[in-house]
Amino acid sequence: MNEPTAGAMAEALQQALRGTRTRNPLVGAAVLDRDGNLAATGFHPGAGSPHAEVNALAAARAAGIDLSKATLVVTLEPCAHHGTTPPCAETIARAGIPRVVFLASDPTEAGGGADFLRERGVTVEKYDDESRLPADSRLLAEQLNARWFRAKREQRPFVIAKSARTFDGYIAARDGSSKWITNAAARSDAHVLRSRVDAIAVGAATALTDNPRLTARDTSERTLVRPARVVFGMRSLRPGSHLDDPATIRLSGAHLASDLRHLYRKGVRSLLIEGGGKLVSSFLRARLVDQFISYVAADLMGSGNPAVSFPGVDSIGERQSWMWDPSGMGASAWLGTGADLNLRLQTIPKEG
Ligand SMILES: NC(=O)c1ccc[n+]([C@@H]2O[C@H](COP(=O)([O-])OP(=O)(O)OC[C@H]3O[C@@H](n4cnc5c(N)ncnc54)[C@H](OP(=O)(O)O)[C@@H]3O)[C@@H](O)[C@H]2O)c1
């Protein structure tokens, strides 16, 4: 594999990070022109939007690149299935690209694009010389979708836990009030996140205290999409409350791993857990959270309902270690949303 391909793969990996982690993996792509120059790039912003390859090809066309002599470099094997968008493999074949280089094979039902393209005369190579990548790209290649693939292997949704908290770690005051811990920018960011997942869950206490709607709304209160709504805990909800709806999925929460597999069988590929602290803590303790998003307000409470609390860690060596997740955030894993911080973390893949 030559140097231009290595450079393009490093760039494609950086592009992939611009997307958000939801029901689809993060993917980036780059196009090399006939002379091996990096001519265009693309990334997949998130579920429901065009895939990285399609965006990179469109950018190359817009730049006047002759695709019949170009190479497409992509971080994941192009998809061959009809999801919310047409199969990328078909789009690539139609574009007349003669050579495709991909980094990771796609073991999911969406895979198979490599064979599809080979059958149509395209030269398809799996990038197998990661030693040529810069050290940070090698690490990124290893970590980019590790948890996402793990969720697939375990036949459970990719799990994102989210909380809004004071900077000393409380999600609600002692009287249970929690509304408006964070500012309007953070709340609107949270609605974008909701619009990109298949289901949103809360614990029974949050359902009773906050009566949340769990819908994705924009600032004008227009409902964008309707993810499935899930309540963990079997207590009766208040008649007429937003989640007192036959369509709400009720789960006991006694066996979280099997509850997640149940949701997967119902077609839920990404689950956003919006609290409260007890439910999120149980998921964290069971190591079933793939990404943790925390909106941190510049407020101090000193006491109240903690964002996370569980027994079992008696010495520092038993702590769970996480790392910053720069996906969907540009260069930084934590960005200000007005006066609030938006903290994104992911588990360290090797640790699991
Ligand atoms: N700032 C924020 O981001 C935010 C977000 C959400 C909520 N809140 C606030 O948080 C407070 C409620 O939080 P909370 O921590 O007290 O309760 P919670 O996590 O919302 O709900 C706890 C309940 O969930 C059910 N549950 C089912 N499976 C569970 C499991 N494996 N682990 C834990 N719980 C499970 C149980 O109900 P059953 O007893 O019925 O089985 C349990 O009592 C409210 O004041 C709310 O306003 C704040």
Short mmCIF file of C-alpha atoms and ligand atoms in Angstrom, two decimals:
data_model
loop_
_atom_site.label_atom_id
_atom_site.label_comp_id
_atom_site.label_asym_id
_atom_site.label_seq_id
_atom_site.Cartn_x
_atom_site.Cartn_y
_atom_site.Cartn_z
CA MET A 1 0.00 0.00 0.00
CA ASN A 2 1.59 3.29 -1.04
CA GLU A 3 2.05 6.56 0.86
CA PRO A 4 -0.85 8.46 -0.77
CA THR A 5 -3.21 5.69 0.36
CA ALA A 6 -1.83 5.86 3.92
CA GLY A 7 -2.25 9.65 3.96
CA ALA A 8 -5.79 9.37 2.59
CA MET A 9 -6.68 6.73 5.18
CA ALA A 10 -5.36 8.93 8.00
CA GLU A 11 -7.51 11.78 6.65
CA ALA A 12 -10.56 9.50 6.29
CA LEU A 13 -10.18 8.47 9.94
CA GLN A 14 -10.17 12.13 11.02
CA GLN A 15 -13.24 12.74 8.88
CA ALA A 16 -15.05 9.82 10.54
CA LEU A 17 -14.77 11.57 13.90
CA ARG A 18 -16.97 14.39 12.65
CA GLY A 19 -20.03 12.13 12.79
CA THR A 20 -22.11 11.30 15.86
CA ARG A 21 -22.32 7.88 17.47
CA THR A 22 -25.84 6.54 17.10
CA ARG A 23 -27.25 3.46 15.36
CA ASN A 24 -24.62 3.61 12.58
CA PRO A 25 -20.84 3.31 12.90
CA LEU A 26 -18.58 6.33 12.39
CA VAL A 27 -17.19 6.33 8.84
CA GLY A 28 -14.92 8.65 6.86
CA ALA A 29 -13.80 8.57 3.22
CA ALA A 30 -11.31 10.27 0.91
CA VAL A 31 -10.84 10.38 -2.87
CA LEU A 32 -7.40 10.30 -4.50
CA ASP A 33 -7.18 11.69 -8.02
CA ARG A 34 -5.35 9.95 -10.90
CA ASP A 35 -1.99 11.31 -9.66
CA GLY A 36 -2.55 10.16 -6.07
CA ASN A 37 -3.39 13.61 -4.72
CA LEU A 38 -6.01 13.92 -1.99
CA ALA A 39 -8.89 15.46 -3.92
CA ALA A 40 -11.97 15.24 -1.69
CA THR A 41 -13.22 13.92 1.65
CA GLY A 42 -16.55 12.99 3.22
CA PHE A 43 -17.99 11.64 6.46
CA HIS A 44 -21.23 10.13 7.72
CA PRO A 45 -22.92 12.68 10.00
CA GLY A 46 -25.18 10.08 11.64
CA ALA A 47 -28.10 7.73 11.11
CA GLY A 48 -30.52 8.82 8.38
CA SER A 49 -28.01 11.02 6.55
CA PRO A 50 -25.85 10.18 3.50
CA HIS A 51 -22.92 7.84 4.01
CA ALA A 52 -19.26 8.93 3.92
CA GLU A 53 -18.56 7.43 0.47
CA VAL A 54 -21.52 9.24 -1.09
CA ASN A 55 -20.44 12.56 0.43
CA ALA A 56 -16.81 12.08 -0.68
CA LEU A 57 -17.85 11.19 -4.25
CA ALA A 58 -20.14 14.24 -4.40
CA ALA A 59 -17.29 16.46 -3.18
CA ALA A 60 -14.92 14.96 -5.78
CA ARG A 61 -17.45 15.53 -8.57
CA ALA A 62 -17.95 19.11 -7.40
CA ALA A 63 -14.16 19.57 -7.58
CA GLY A 64 -14.15 18.30 -11.19
CA ILE A 65 -12.24 15.07 -10.45
CA ASP A 66 -12.31 12.34 -13.12
CA LEU A 67 -13.73 9.47 -11.06
CA SER A 68 -12.92 6.88 -13.72
CA LYS A 69 -9.23 7.24 -12.73
CA ALA A 70 -9.67 7.89 -9.02
CA THR A 71 -9.30 5.77 -5.86
CA LEU A 72 -11.85 5.79 -3.04
CA VAL A 73 -10.36 5.25 0.42
CA VAL A 74 -12.84 4.49 3.21
CA THR A 75 -12.57 3.47 6.87
CA LEU A 76 -15.29 0.78 6.65
CA GLU A 77 -16.27 -1.68 3.94
CA PRO A 78 -18.97 0.00 1.81
CA CYS A 79 -22.48 -1.17 2.66
CA ALA A 80 -24.46 -3.39 0.32
CA HIS A 81 -27.88 -3.16 1.92
CA HIS A 82 -30.90 -0.92 1.58
CA GLY A 83 -31.24 0.95 4.88
CA THR A 84 -32.55 4.50 5.16
CA THR A 85 -30.21 5.29 2.24
CA PRO A 86 -29.40 3.21 -0.92
CA PRO A 87 -26.40 0.81 -0.80
CA CYS A 88 -23.08 2.67 -1.12
CA ALA A 89 -21.60 -0.20 -3.15
CA GLU A 90 -24.17 0.48 -5.89
CA THR A 91 -23.41 4.22 -5.85
CA ILE A 92 -19.66 3.54 -6.08
CA ALA A 93 -20.10 1.07 -8.96
CA ARG A 94 -22.29 3.57 -10.82
CA ALA A 95 -19.72 6.34 -10.29
CA GLY A 96 -17.19 4.27 -12.31
CA ILE A 97 -14.48 4.29 -9.62
CA PRO A 98 -11.90 1.60 -10.57
CA ARG A 99 -10.27 1.10 -7.13
CA VAL A 100 -11.56 1.06 -3.56
CA VAL A 101 -9.43 0.64 -0.41
CA PHE A 102 -11.18 0.02 2.92
CA LEU A 103 -9.86 -0.37 6.46
CA ALA A 104 -12.36 -2.42 8.53
CA SER A 105 -14.59 -5.22 7.28
CA ASP A 106 -18.27 -4.81 8.12
CA PRO A 107 -19.44 -8.00 9.87
CA THR A 108 -23.04 -6.77 10.14
CA GLU A 109 -26.02 -7.34 7.89
CA ALA A 110 -25.04 -4.12 6.07
CA GLY A 111 -21.68 -5.58 4.87
CA GLY A 112 -20.89 -7.31 1.58
CA GLY A 113 -20.00 -4.24 -0.45
CA ALA A 114 -16.48 -5.53 -1.20
CA ASP A 115 -17.76 -8.66 -2.98
CA PHE A 116 -20.50 -6.68 -4.74
CA LEU A 117 -17.89 -4.30 -6.17
CA ARG A 118 -15.41 -7.05 -7.12
CA GLU A 119 -18.16 -8.80 -9.05
CA ARG A 120 -18.54 -5.59 -11.02
CA GLY A 121 -14.86 -5.38 -11.92
CA VAL A 122 -13.75 -2.88 -9.27
CA THR A 123 -10.36 -3.53 -7.65
CA VAL A 124 -11.11 -3.73 -3.92
CA GLU A 125 -8.30 -3.92 -1.36
CA LYS A 126 -8.51 -4.30 2.39
CA TYR A 127 -5.99 -1.91 3.95
CA ASP A 128 -3.67 -4.23 5.85
CA ASP A 129 -0.60 -2.13 6.46
CA GLU A 130 -1.59 -0.11 9.50
CA SER A 131 2.10 0.29 10.41
CA ARG A 132 2.25 2.94 7.65
CA LEU A 133 -0.38 5.05 9.40
CA PRO A 134 0.73 7.76 11.84
CA ALA A 135 0.58 6.53 15.47
CA ASP A 136 -2.54 8.56 16.34
CA SER A 137 -4.37 7.18 13.27
CA ARG A 138 -3.43 3.62 14.22
CA LEU A 139 -4.96 4.16 17.65
CA LEU A 140 -8.02 5.74 16.09
CA ALA A 141 -8.42 2.85 13.65
CA GLU A 142 -8.47 0.48 16.61
CA GLN A 143 -10.85 2.53 18.74
CA LEU A 144 -13.18 4.22 16.27
CA ASN A 145 -16.07 1.72 16.29
CA ALA A 146 -14.82 -0.88 18.77
CA ARG A 147 -17.75 -0.46 21.18
CA TRP A 148 -20.23 -0.22 18.33
CA PHE A 149 -19.06 -3.56 16.92
CA ARG A 150 -19.10 -5.06 20.38
CA ALA A 151 -22.76 -4.06 20.81
CA LYS A 152 -23.52 -5.73 17.46
CA ARG A 153 -21.74 -8.92 18.54
CA GLU A 154 -23.72 -8.94 21.78
CA GLN A 155 -26.97 -8.36 19.82
CA ARG A 156 -27.86 -5.34 21.91
CA PRO A 157 -28.32 -1.64 21.12
CA PHE A 158 -25.40 0.81 21.29
CA VAL A 159 -26.06 2.49 24.65
CA ILE A 160 -25.60 6.21 25.28
CA ALA A 161 -26.20 7.52 28.79
CA LYS A 162 -26.86 11.22 29.21
CA SER A 163 -27.26 13.45 32.21
CA ALA A 164 -27.40 17.13 32.96
CA ARG A 165 -25.63 17.94 36.20
CA THR A 166 -24.23 20.62 38.41
CA PHE A 167 -20.45 20.79 38.42
CA ASP A 168 -20.42 18.99 41.77
CA GLY A 169 -22.27 16.06 40.22
CA TYR A 170 -25.96 16.40 41.14
CA ILE A 171 -28.83 15.84 38.70
CA ALA A 172 -31.66 16.97 41.00
CA ALA A 173 -32.18 18.79 44.28
CA ARG A 174 -33.31 16.91 47.40
CA ASP A 175 -36.95 17.78 46.70
CA GLY A 176 -36.62 16.05 43.29
CA SER A 177 -36.68 19.25 41.23
CA SER A 178 -34.22 19.17 38.35
CA LYS A 179 -35.70 21.08 35.45
CA TRP A 180 -33.41 23.60 33.81
CA ILE A 181 -30.16 22.46 35.44
CA THR A 182 -28.61 23.25 32.06
CA ASN A 183 -29.18 26.05 29.60
CA ALA A 184 -31.24 26.26 26.40
CA ALA A 185 -28.25 25.47 24.14
CA ALA A 186 -27.54 22.23 26.02
CA ARG A 187 -31.22 21.27 25.93
CA SER A 188 -31.47 21.88 22.20
CA ASP A 189 -28.28 19.81 21.68
CA ALA A 190 -29.98 17.03 23.65
CA HIS A 191 -32.97 17.13 21.29
CA VAL A 192 -30.65 16.63 18.30
CA LEU A 193 -29.22 13.60 20.08
CA ARG A 194 -32.74 12.26 20.72
CA SER A 195 -33.58 12.61 17.03
CA ARG A 196 -30.70 10.27 16.13
CA VAL A 197 -31.52 7.27 18.33
CA ASP A 198 -34.08 4.48 18.01
CA ALA A 199 -35.27 4.61 21.62
CA ILE A 200 -35.06 6.80 24.74
CA ALA A 201 -35.32 5.35 28.24
CA VAL A 202 -35.83 6.64 31.78
CA GLY A 203 -36.22 5.03 35.20
CA ALA A 204 -39.68 4.87 36.79
CA ALA A 205 -38.79 7.58 39.34
CA THR A 206 -37.93 10.04 36.57
CA ALA A 207 -41.12 9.12 34.70
CA LEU A 208 -43.13 9.90 37.86
CA THR A 209 -41.24 13.01 38.99
CA ASP A 210 -40.62 14.77 35.67
CA ASN A 211 -43.41 13.43 33.43
CA PRO A 212 -41.03 13.68 30.43
CA ARG A 213 -42.31 13.44 26.88
CA LEU A 214 -39.12 11.78 25.57
CA THR A 215 -39.64 13.17 22.07
CA ALA A 216 -37.15 14.93 19.83
CA ARG A 217 -38.29 18.53 19.46
CA ASP A 218 -36.66 21.57 17.96
CA THR A 219 -36.72 24.97 19.63
CA SER A 220 -40.14 25.76 18.13
CA GLU A 221 -41.42 22.59 19.88
CA ARG A 222 -41.99 20.86 16.53
CA THR A 223 -41.60 17.09 16.94
CA LEU A 224 -38.86 15.88 14.60
CA VAL A 225 -39.02 12.10 14.94
CA ARG A 226 -40.59 9.67 17.37
CA PRO A 227 -38.04 7.30 18.88
CA ALA A 228 -39.58 4.44 20.90
CA ARG A 229 -40.05 5.32 24.58
CA VAL A 230 -38.93 2.96 27.32
CA VAL A 231 -39.52 3.02 31.08
CA PHE A 232 -37.44 0.76 33.35
CA GLY A 233 -39.34 -0.27 36.50
CA MET A 234 -42.83 -1.68 36.88
CA ARG A 235 -44.47 0.98 39.08
CA SER A 236 -47.72 2.33 37.64
CA LEU A 237 -47.36 5.66 35.93
CA ARG A 238 -49.77 8.50 36.60
CA PRO A 239 -52.87 8.10 34.41
CA GLY A 240 -52.75 10.62 31.58
CA SER A 241 -49.03 11.32 31.98
CA HIS A 242 -46.94 11.51 28.79
CA LEU A 243 -45.47 8.03 29.16
CA ASP A 244 -48.77 6.43 30.22
CA ASP A 245 -49.20 5.22 26.68
CA PRO A 246 -49.73 1.63 25.44
CA ALA A 247 -46.82 2.17 23.01
CA THR A 248 -44.37 2.84 25.88
CA ILE A 249 -42.13 -0.20 26.35
CA ARG A 250 -42.05 -1.27 30.00
CA LEU A 251 -39.10 -3.34 31.26
CA SER A 252 -38.45 -4.51 34.83
CA GLY A 253 -34.74 -3.66 34.70
CA ALA A 254 -33.96 -6.71 36.84
CA HIS A 255 -31.72 -8.16 34.10
CA LEU A 256 -30.36 -5.26 32.06
CA ALA A 257 -28.38 -7.35 29.55
CA SER A 258 -31.44 -9.42 28.61
CA ASP A 259 -33.63 -6.30 28.54
CA LEU A 260 -31.20 -4.84 26.00
CA ARG A 261 -31.32 -7.97 23.87
CA HIS A 262 -35.13 -7.77 24.01
CA LEU A 263 -34.95 -4.18 22.67
CA TYR A 264 -32.52 -5.28 19.93
CA ARG A 265 -34.98 -7.95 18.82
CA LYS A 266 -37.59 -5.19 18.57
CA GLY A 267 -35.29 -3.33 16.16
CA VAL A 268 -33.69 -0.90 18.63
CA ARG A 269 -30.07 -0.41 17.52
CA SER A 270 -29.30 2.70 19.60
CA LEU A 271 -30.66 3.51 23.04
CA LEU A 272 -30.36 6.83 24.87
CA ILE A 273 -30.73 6.55 28.65
CA GLU A 274 -31.77 9.89 30.07
CA GLY A 275 -31.64 9.08 33.76
CA GLY A 276 -32.20 9.22 36.49
CA GLY A 277 -29.08 8.55 38.47
CA LYS A 278 -30.19 5.16 39.78
CA LEU A 279 -30.91 3.71 36.35
CA VAL A 280 -27.77 5.19 34.78
CA SER A 281 -25.70 3.88 37.72
CA SER A 282 -27.02 0.35 37.22
CA PHE A 283 -26.10 0.45 33.53
CA LEU A 284 -22.65 1.84 34.33
CA ARG A 285 -22.01 -0.73 37.02
CA ALA A 286 -22.96 -3.50 34.57
CA ARG A 287 -20.57 -1.92 32.02
CA LEU A 288 -23.36 -1.66 29.49
CA VAL A 289 -22.81 2.01 28.60
CA ASP A 290 -20.85 2.65 25.40
CA GLN A 291 -20.85 6.45 25.46
CA PHE A 292 -21.50 8.84 28.33
CA ILE A 293 -22.61 12.39 27.63
CA SER A 294 -22.75 14.89 30.44
CA TYR A 295 -23.93 18.47 30.26
CA VAL A 296 -22.24 20.21 33.13
CA ALA A 297 -23.72 23.46 34.45
CA ALA A 298 -21.74 26.13 36.28
CA ASP A 299 -23.92 25.58 39.36
CA LEU A 300 -23.13 24.11 42.76
CA MET A 301 -25.66 22.30 44.98
CA GLY A 302 -23.57 20.58 47.66
CA SER A 303 -26.18 17.87 48.14
CA GLY A 304 -29.01 16.25 46.22
CA ASN A 305 -29.55 13.36 43.85
CA PRO A 306 -26.16 12.24 42.46
CA ALA A 307 -25.56 11.72 38.74
CA VAL A 308 -23.84 8.40 39.48
CA SER A 309 -23.64 6.40 42.67
CA PHE A 310 -23.03 2.70 43.25
CA PRO A 311 -21.22 0.64 45.86
CA GLY A 312 -18.35 -1.68 45.17
CA VAL A 313 -15.33 0.51 44.49
CA ASP A 314 -13.26 0.51 47.66
CA SER A 315 -9.87 1.35 46.25
CA ILE A 316 -8.63 3.41 43.33
CA GLY A 317 -7.51 0.32 41.41
CA GLU A 318 -11.15 -0.80 41.07
CA ARG A 319 -12.29 2.35 39.29
CA GLN A 320 -13.70 2.27 35.76
CA SER A 321 -11.45 4.11 33.33
CA TRP A 322 -12.96 6.06 30.45
CA MET A 323 -11.47 8.25 27.76
CA TRP A 324 -12.53 11.39 25.93
CA ASP A 325 -14.66 10.81 22.86
CA PRO A 326 -13.97 13.47 20.25
CA SER A 327 -16.71 12.22 17.86
CA GLY A 328 -19.23 14.76 16.69
CA MET A 329 -17.39 17.56 18.43
CA GLY A 330 -14.81 18.85 15.98
CA ALA A 331 -11.43 18.89 17.64
CA SER A 332 -12.48 18.65 21.26
CA ALA A 333 -14.20 15.99 23.37
CA TRP A 334 -15.73 18.69 25.54
CA LEU A 335 -17.24 21.83 24.18
CA GLY A 336 -19.12 24.66 25.76
CA THR A 337 -22.82 24.88 24.98
CA GLY A 338 -23.26 28.43 26.22
CA ALA A 339 -22.38 28.50 29.91
CA ASP A 340 -22.44 24.70 30.11
CA LEU A 341 -19.82 22.12 29.28
CA ASN A 342 -20.64 19.17 27.08
CA LEU A 343 -18.51 16.26 28.18
CA ARG A 344 -18.31 13.18 25.97
CA LEU A 345 -16.66 10.00 27.14
CA GLN A 346 -16.30 6.48 25.85
CA THR A 347 -15.06 3.32 27.49
CA ILE A 348 -11.56 2.16 26.69
CA PRO A 349 -12.18 -0.55 24.07
CA LYS A 350 -9.61 -3.10 25.25
CA GLU A 351 -10.90 -2.99 28.79
CA GLY A 352 -14.30 -3.65 27.29
N1 LIG B 1 -30.62 16.28 35.38
C1 LIG B 1 -30.86 15.20 34.69
O1 LIG B 1 -30.20 14.93 33.68
C2 LIG B 1 -31.94 14.26 35.13
C3 LIG B 1 -32.34 13.26 34.25
C4 LIG B 1 -33.31 12.38 34.68
C5 LIG B 1 -33.84 12.49 35.96
N2 LIG B 1 -33.44 13.48 36.77
C6 LIG B 1 -33.97 13.57 38.14
O2 LIG B 1 -33.59 12.38 38.82
C7 LIG B 1 -34.57 12.04 39.78
C8 LIG B 1 -34.95 10.60 39.63
O3 LIG B 1 -33.79 9.82 39.54
P1 LIG B 1 -33.55 8.54 40.45
O4 LIG B 1 -32.12 8.22 40.39
O5 LIG B 1 -34.14 8.81 41.81
O6 LIG B 1 -34.44 7.42 39.80
P2 LIG B 1 -34.50 6.80 38.31
O7 LIG B 1 -33.18 6.28 37.94
O8 LIG B 1 -35.20 7.71 37.40
O9 LIG B 1 -35.51 5.60 38.56
C9 LIG B 1 -35.18 4.58 39.48
C10 LIG B 1 -36.21 3.51 39.31
O10 LIG B 1 -36.05 2.87 38.05
C11 LIG B 1 -36.47 1.54 38.15
N3 LIG B 1 -35.43 0.63 37.73
C12 LIG B 1 -35.66 -0.47 36.95
N4 LIG B 1 -34.53 -1.13 36.76
C13 LIG B 1 -33.55 -0.47 37.42
C14 LIG B 1 -32.19 -0.73 37.60
N5 LIG B 1 -31.59 -1.80 37.04
N6 LIG B 1 -31.48 0.13 38.35
C15 LIG B 1 -32.05 1.21 38.90
N7 LIG B 1 -33.36 1.50 38.77
C16 LIG B 1 -34.12 0.66 38.04
C17 LIG B 1 -36.84 1.30 39.60
O11 LIG B 1 -38.24 1.48 39.67
P3 LIG B 1 -39.23 0.41 40.31
O12 LIG B 1 -39.05 0.61 41.76
O13 LIG B 1 -40.57 0.77 39.81
O14 LIG B 1 -38.75 -0.93 39.84
C18 LIG B 1 -36.12 2.40 40.33
O15 LIG B 1 -36.72 2.75 41.53
C19 LIG B 1 -35.71 12.98 39.58
O16 LIG B 1 -35.64 13.98 40.58
C20 LIG B 1 -35.46 13.57 38.23
O17 LIG B 1 -35.97 14.89 38.17
C21 LIG B 1 -32.51 14.38 36.39
#
